[in-house]
XYZ file of C-alpha atoms in Angstrom:
361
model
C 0.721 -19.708 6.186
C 4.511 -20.399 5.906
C 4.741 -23.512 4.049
C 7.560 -25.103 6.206
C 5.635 -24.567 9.601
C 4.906 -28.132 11.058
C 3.504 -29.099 14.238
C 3.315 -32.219 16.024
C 0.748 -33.463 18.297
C 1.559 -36.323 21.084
C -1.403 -38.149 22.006
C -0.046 -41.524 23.368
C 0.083 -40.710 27.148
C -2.560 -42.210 29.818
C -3.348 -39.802 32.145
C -3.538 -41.998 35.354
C -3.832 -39.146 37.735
C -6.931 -38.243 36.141
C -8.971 -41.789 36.983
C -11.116 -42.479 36.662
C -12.124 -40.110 33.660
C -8.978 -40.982 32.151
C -8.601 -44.864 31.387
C -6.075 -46.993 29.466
C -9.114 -47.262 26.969
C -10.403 -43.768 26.591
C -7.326 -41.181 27.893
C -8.107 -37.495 29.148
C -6.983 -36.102 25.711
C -10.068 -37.663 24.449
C -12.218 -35.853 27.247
C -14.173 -32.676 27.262
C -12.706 -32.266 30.756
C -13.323 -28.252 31.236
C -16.930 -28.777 29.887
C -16.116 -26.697 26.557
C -17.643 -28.932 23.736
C -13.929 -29.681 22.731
C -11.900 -32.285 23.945
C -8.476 -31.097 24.904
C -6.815 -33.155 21.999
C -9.654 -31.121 19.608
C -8.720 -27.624 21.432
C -4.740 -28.256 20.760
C -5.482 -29.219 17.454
C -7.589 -25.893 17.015
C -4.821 -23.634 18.570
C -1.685 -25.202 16.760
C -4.058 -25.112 12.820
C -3.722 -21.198 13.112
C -0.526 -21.643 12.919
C -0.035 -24.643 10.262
C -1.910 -25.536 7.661
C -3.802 -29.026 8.560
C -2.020 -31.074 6.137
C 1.420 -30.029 7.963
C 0.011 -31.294 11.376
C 0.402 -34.679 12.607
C -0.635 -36.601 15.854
C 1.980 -39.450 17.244
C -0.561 -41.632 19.088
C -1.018 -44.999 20.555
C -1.697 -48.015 17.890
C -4.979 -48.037 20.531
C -6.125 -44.454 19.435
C -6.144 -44.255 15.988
C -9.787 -44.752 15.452
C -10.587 -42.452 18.222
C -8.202 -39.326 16.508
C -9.713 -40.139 13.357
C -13.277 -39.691 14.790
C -12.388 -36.403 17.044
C -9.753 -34.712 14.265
C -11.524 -35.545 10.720
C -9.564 -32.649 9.245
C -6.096 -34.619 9.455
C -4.704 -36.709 7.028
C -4.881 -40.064 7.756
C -1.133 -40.391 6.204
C -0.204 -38.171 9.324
C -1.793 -39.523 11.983
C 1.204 -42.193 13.154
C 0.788 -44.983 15.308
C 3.550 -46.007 18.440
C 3.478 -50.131 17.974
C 4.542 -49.887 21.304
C 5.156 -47.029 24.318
C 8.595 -45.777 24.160
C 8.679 -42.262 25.781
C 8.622 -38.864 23.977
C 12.412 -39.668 22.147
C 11.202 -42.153 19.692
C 7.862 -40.547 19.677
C 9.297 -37.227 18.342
C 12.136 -38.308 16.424
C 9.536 -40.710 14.273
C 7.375 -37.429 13.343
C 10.795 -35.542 12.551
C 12.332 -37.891 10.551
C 9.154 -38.127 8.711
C 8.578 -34.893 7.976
C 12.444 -34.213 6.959
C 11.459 -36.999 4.124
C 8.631 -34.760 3.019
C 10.348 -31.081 3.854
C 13.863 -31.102 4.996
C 13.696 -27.103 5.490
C 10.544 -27.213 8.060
C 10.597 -26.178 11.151
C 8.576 -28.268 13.609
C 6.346 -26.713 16.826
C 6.041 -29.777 18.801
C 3.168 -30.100 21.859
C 1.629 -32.582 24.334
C -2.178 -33.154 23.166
C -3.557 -32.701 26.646
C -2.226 -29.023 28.196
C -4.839 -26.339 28.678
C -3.578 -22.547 27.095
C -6.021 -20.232 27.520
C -4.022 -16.839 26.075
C -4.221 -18.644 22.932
C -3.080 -15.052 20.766
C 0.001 -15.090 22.987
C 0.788 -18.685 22.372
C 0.282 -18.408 18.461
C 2.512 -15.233 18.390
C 5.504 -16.777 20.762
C 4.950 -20.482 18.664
C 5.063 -18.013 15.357
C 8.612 -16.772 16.729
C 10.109 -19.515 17.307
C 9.433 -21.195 14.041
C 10.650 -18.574 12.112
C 13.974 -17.837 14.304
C 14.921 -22.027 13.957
C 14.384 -21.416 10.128
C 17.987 -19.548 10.308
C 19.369 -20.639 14.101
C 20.904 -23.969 14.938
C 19.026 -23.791 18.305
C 16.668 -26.392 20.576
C 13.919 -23.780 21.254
C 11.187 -24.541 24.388
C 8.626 -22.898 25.747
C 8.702 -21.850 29.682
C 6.264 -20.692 31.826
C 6.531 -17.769 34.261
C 6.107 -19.396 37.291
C 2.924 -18.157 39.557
C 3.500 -20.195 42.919
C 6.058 -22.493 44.203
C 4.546 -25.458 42.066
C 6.015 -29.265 42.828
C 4.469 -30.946 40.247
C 6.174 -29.337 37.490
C 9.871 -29.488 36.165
C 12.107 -26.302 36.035
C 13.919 -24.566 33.220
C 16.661 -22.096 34.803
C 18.301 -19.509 32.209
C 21.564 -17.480 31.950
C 20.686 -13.708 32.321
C 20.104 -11.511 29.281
C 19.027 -12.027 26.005
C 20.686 -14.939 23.453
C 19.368 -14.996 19.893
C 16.465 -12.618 20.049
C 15.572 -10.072 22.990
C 12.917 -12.159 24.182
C 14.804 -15.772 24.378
C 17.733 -16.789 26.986
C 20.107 -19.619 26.870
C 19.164 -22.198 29.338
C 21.720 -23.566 32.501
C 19.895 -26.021 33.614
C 17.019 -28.452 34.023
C 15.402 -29.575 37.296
C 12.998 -32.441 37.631
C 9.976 -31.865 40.415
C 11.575 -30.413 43.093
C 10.726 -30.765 47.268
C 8.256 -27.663 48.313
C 11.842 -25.597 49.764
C 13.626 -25.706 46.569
C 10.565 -24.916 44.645
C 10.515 -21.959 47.015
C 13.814 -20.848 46.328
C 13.684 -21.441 42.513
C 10.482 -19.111 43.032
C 12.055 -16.408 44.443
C 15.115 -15.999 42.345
C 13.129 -15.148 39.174
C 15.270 -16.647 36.848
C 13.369 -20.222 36.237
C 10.599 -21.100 34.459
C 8.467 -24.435 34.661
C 8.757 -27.011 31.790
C 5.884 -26.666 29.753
C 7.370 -29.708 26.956
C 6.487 -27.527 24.179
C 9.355 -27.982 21.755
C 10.136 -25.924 18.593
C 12.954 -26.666 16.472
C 14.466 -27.168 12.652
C 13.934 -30.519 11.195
C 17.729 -30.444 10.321
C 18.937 -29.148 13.908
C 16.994 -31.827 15.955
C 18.269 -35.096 13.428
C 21.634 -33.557 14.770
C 21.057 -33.299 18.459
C 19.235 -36.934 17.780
C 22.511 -38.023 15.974
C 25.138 -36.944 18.623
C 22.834 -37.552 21.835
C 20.558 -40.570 20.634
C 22.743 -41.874 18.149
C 20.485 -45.317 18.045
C 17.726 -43.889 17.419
C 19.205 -41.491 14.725
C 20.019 -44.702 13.208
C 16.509 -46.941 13.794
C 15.025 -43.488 11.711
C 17.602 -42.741 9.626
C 17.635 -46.025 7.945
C 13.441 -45.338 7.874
C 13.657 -42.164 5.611
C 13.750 -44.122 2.598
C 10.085 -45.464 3.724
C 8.130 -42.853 5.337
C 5.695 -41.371 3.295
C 5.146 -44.556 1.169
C 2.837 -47.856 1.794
C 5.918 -49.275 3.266
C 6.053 -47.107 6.582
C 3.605 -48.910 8.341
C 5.602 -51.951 8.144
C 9.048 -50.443 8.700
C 7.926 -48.746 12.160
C 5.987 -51.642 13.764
C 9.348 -53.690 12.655
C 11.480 -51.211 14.284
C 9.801 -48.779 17.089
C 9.530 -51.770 19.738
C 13.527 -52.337 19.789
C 13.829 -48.052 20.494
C 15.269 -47.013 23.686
C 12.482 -45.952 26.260
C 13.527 -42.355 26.529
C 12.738 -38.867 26.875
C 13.341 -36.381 24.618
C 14.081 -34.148 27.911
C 16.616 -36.186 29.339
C 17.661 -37.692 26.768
C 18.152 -34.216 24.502
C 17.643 -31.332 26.092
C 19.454 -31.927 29.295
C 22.801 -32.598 27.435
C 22.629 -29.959 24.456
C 24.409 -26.757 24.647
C 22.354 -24.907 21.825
C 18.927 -24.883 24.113
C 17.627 -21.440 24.605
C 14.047 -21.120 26.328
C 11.327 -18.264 25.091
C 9.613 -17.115 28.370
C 5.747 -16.974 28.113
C 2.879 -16.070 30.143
C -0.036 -18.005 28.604
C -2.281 -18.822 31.656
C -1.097 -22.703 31.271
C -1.687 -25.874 32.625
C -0.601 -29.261 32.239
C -3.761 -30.578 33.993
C -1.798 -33.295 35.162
C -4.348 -33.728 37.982
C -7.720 -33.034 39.423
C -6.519 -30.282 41.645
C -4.782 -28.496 38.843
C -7.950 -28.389 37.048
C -10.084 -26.865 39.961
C -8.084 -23.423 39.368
C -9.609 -23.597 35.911
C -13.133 -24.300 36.612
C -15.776 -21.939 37.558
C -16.875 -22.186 41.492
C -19.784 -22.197 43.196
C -20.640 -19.735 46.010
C -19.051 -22.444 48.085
C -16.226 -23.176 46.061
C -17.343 -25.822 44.772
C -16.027 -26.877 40.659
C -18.274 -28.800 39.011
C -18.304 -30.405 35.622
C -22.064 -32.242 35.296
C -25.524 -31.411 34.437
C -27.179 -32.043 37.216
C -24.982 -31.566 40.819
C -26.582 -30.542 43.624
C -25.014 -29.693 46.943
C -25.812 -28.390 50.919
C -23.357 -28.016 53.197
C -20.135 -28.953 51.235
C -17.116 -26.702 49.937
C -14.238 -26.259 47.685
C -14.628 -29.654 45.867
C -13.825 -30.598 42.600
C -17.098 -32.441 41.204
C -17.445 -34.624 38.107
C -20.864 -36.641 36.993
C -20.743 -38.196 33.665
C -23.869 -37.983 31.965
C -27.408 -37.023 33.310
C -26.979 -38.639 36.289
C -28.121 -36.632 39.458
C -25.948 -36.251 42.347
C -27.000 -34.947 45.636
C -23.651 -34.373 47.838
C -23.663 -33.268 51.520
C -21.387 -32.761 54.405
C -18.216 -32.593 52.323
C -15.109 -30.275 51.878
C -12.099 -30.745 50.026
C -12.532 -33.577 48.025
C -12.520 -35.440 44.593
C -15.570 -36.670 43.759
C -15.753 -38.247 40.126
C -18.675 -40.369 38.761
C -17.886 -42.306 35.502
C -20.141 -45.826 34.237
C -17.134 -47.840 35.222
C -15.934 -46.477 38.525
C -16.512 -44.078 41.405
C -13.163 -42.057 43.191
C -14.160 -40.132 46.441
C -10.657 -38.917 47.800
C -9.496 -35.815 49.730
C -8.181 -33.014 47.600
C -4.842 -33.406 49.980
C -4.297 -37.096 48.681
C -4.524 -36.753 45.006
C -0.967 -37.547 44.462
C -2.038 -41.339 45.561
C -4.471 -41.438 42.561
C -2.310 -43.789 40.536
C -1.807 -45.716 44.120
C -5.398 -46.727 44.109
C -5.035 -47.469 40.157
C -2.977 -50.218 40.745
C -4.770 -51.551 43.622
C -8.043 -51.279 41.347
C -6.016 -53.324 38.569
C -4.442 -55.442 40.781
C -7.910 -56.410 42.734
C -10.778 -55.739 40.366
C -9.114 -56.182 36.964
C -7.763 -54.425 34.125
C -10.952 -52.995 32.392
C -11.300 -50.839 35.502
C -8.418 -48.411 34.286
């Protein structure tokens, strides 16, 4: 393995669409959601270490987490598993793990991706993340992954590129970014071929993104800059929880890669999701003669179709008379809710917060 290949892991999101599997206390990273025996934080962890070597991977989590990635990833260093005092967005997220691994190995390259995305051409990912690592060894470029588009998708941003080939034959500069776009647009953007949804999978130089970071994000250049001096040594810790709080709550996305002019996209097909919500993972599930998805020991069902089931545990559930719904049993909570509604998930998390308290979600 090529020495210089890093990859960061970001494991500090919630997951609120996917209540109530995925709480505040125990996100959907840390679930075996697709009933695999690996959690999806375990199965990124497994794709991106046949790429880098396990020492040169490291997981920007929640202060909350910590315990819980040391438990699930025992293979990582504790040194690189880095803890967000407070949530800031993907900027300060990222440009923490950059800046500390420029203090280690200012010629690395860095393959950056969310903890909680199912891949399942997992050969095709490794070969396109092994391109792009070695083209930003010698390219001043902000390299991201896109994903060929299947269906006229809402919930996912948009990557549209120029025509014809930039630095290699199989990358093209990018025009422009487009956050979740109405059902008509999505259409169109469909139909023209030349965009690609926004996976935010990131691969770039160490030295090219602490320049993007210095002339688009110039404070928090600085906040890390000023850090390099500490990470690495027993005084990081106490430099970042002085420091992260007072970052800008940003995205790397809008904050970066919208405003760049060196961003060039690699187009992929790797049968990817961002399971961002229950009905994205029914497409991934295995289905009943009824088309029914289930995720459970023990589910038993007459009369009832095209539902997305999941019982925690060995609990039995006998479910009639229903089509088209959400039906998730956890020990702290209960969602029944048409398939058609799921965008008002995090709706009925607030309410549940609001009226029944906080350890709820």
């Amino acid at each position: 393995m090529n020495s210089n290949f890093f990859s960061v892991i970001l494991a500090g999101g919630v997951g609120s669409r996917f209540w109530p599997a995925s709480t505040q206390a125990h996100p959907k990273q840390f679930h075996d959601i697709l009933g695999t025996g690996r959690t999806l934080i375990q199965q990124t962890f497994d794709r991106v270490k046949r790429i880098c070597p396990a020492d040169n991977i490291l997981i920007s989590t929640s202060a909350d987490y910590i315990k819980e990635v040391k438990t699930q990833l025992p293979e990582i260093p504790p040194s690189n598993i880095m803890a967000e005092p407070a949530r800031r967005n993907t900027a300060p997220a990222i440009a923490y793990a950059v800046y500390k691994i420029f203090a280690k190995n200012p010629d690395a390259s860095v393959l950056i991706c969310p903890s909680d995305h199912l891949i399942l051409k997992e050969a095709e990912f490794e070969r396109i993340a092994r391109l792009g690592l070695s083209l930003s060894q010698t390219s001043d470029v902000l390299l991201t992954i896109g994903i060929k588009p299947t269906r006229p998708d809402t919930g996912y941003g948009y990557i549209q590129y120029l025509p014809g080939p930039s630095i290699h034959p199989e990358i093209r500069k990018v025009k422009t970014f487009t956050e979740k776009p109405n059902k008509e647009l999505a259409k169109m953007f469909l139909d023209s071929g030349d965009f690609l949804w926004n996976a935010g999978i990131f691969i770039w130089s160490v030295k090219a993104c602490r320049s993007a970071f210095k002339k688009h994000l110039p404070e928090i250049h600085q906040t890390f800059e000023r850090g390099l001096q500490y990470f690495n040594t027993n005084k990081e810790t106490e430099y970042i929880a002085k420091v992260y709080p007072s970052c800008e709550n940003q995205s790397v996305d809008y904050g970066i890669m919208e405003k760049a002019d060196n961003v060039h996209v690699i187009p992929a097909d790797l049968s990817w999701s961002d399971l961002g919500t229950w009905g994205s993972l029914y497409d991934h599930l295995a289905w009943d003669d009824c088309g029914n998805a289930r995720v459970g020991k023990h589910i038993f069902t007459h009369d009832t179709c095209k539902n997305i089931i999941s019982i925690e545990g060995n609990k039995v559930a006998v479910i009639d008379g229903l089509n088209e719904y959400i039906i998730v049993d956890t020990p702290h909570a209960l969602l029944i809710c048409r398939r058609e509604n799921e965008q008002l998930i995090k709706n009925f998390v607030n309410v549940v917060k609001i009226k029944a308290g906080d350890q709820f979600v």
